[in-house]
XYZ file of C-alpha atoms in Angstrom:
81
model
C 41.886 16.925 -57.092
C 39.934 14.453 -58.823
C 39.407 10.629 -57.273
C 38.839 7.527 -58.883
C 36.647 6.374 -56.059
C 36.101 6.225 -52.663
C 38.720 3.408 -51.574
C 42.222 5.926 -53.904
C 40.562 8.986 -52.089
C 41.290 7.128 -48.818
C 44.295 5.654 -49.758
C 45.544 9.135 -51.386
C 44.429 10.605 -47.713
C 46.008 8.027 -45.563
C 49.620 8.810 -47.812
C 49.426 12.337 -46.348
C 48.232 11.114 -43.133
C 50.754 8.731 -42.956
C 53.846 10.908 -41.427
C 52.053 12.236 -38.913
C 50.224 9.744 -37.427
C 51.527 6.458 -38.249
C 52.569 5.591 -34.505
C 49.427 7.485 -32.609
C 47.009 5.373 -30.631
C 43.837 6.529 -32.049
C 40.432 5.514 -33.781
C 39.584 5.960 -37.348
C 35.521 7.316 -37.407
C 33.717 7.535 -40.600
C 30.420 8.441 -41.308
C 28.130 5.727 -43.553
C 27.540 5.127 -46.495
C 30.221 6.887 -48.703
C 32.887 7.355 -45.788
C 33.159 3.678 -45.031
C 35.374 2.738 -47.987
C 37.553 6.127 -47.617
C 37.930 5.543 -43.707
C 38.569 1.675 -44.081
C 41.506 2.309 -46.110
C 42.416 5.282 -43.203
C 42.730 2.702 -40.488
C 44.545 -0.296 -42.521
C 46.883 2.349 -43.302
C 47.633 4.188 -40.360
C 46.825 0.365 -38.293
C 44.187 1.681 -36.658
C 40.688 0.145 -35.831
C 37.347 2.134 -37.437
C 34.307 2.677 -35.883
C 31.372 4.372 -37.339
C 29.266 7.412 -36.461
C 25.296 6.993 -36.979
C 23.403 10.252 -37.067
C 20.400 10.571 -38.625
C 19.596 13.818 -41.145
C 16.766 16.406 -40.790
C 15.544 17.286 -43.466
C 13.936 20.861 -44.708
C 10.551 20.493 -44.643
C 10.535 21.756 -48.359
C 12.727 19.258 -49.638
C 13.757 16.383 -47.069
C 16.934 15.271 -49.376
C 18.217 18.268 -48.181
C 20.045 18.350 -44.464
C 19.495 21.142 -42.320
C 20.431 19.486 -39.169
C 22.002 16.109 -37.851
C 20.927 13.936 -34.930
C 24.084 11.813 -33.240
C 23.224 8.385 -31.560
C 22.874 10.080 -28.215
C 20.475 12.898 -29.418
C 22.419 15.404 -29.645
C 21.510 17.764 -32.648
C 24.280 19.513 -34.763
C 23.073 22.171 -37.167
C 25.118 24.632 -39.385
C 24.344 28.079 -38.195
């Protein structure tokens, strides 16, 4: 499936979404910088607020672009076995 951005990615997600949790209680998280627009358009959707999650990547010592691991805003690390 091909998106013409971001913000009709979220609003094609939020249309399947939609049914299911239209009337739940519940938080929107996205993760910054390209989730923000696709999550935003989640929660006006669904009326929901959206918060973010912060980690920070590690990256391979051979080439830092690429992530090997993830550190949340409490420390805990998350890596991909």
């Amino acid at each position: 499936m091909l998106f013409r951005n971001r913000v009709d990615a979220g609003k094609r997600l939020a249309t399947l979404l939609a049914e299911k949790y239209a009337r739940v209680d519940g938080v929107v998280y996205a993760l910054p910088r390209g989730g923000v627009p696709l999550g935003l358009e989640v929660a006006h959707a669904l009326d929901m607020p959206l918060d973010l999650i912060i980690p920070r990547k590690i990256g391979h010592p051979g080439n830092p672009e690429y992530a090997i691991c993830a550190v949340t805003e409490q420390g805990e690390t998350l890596c991909d076995e």
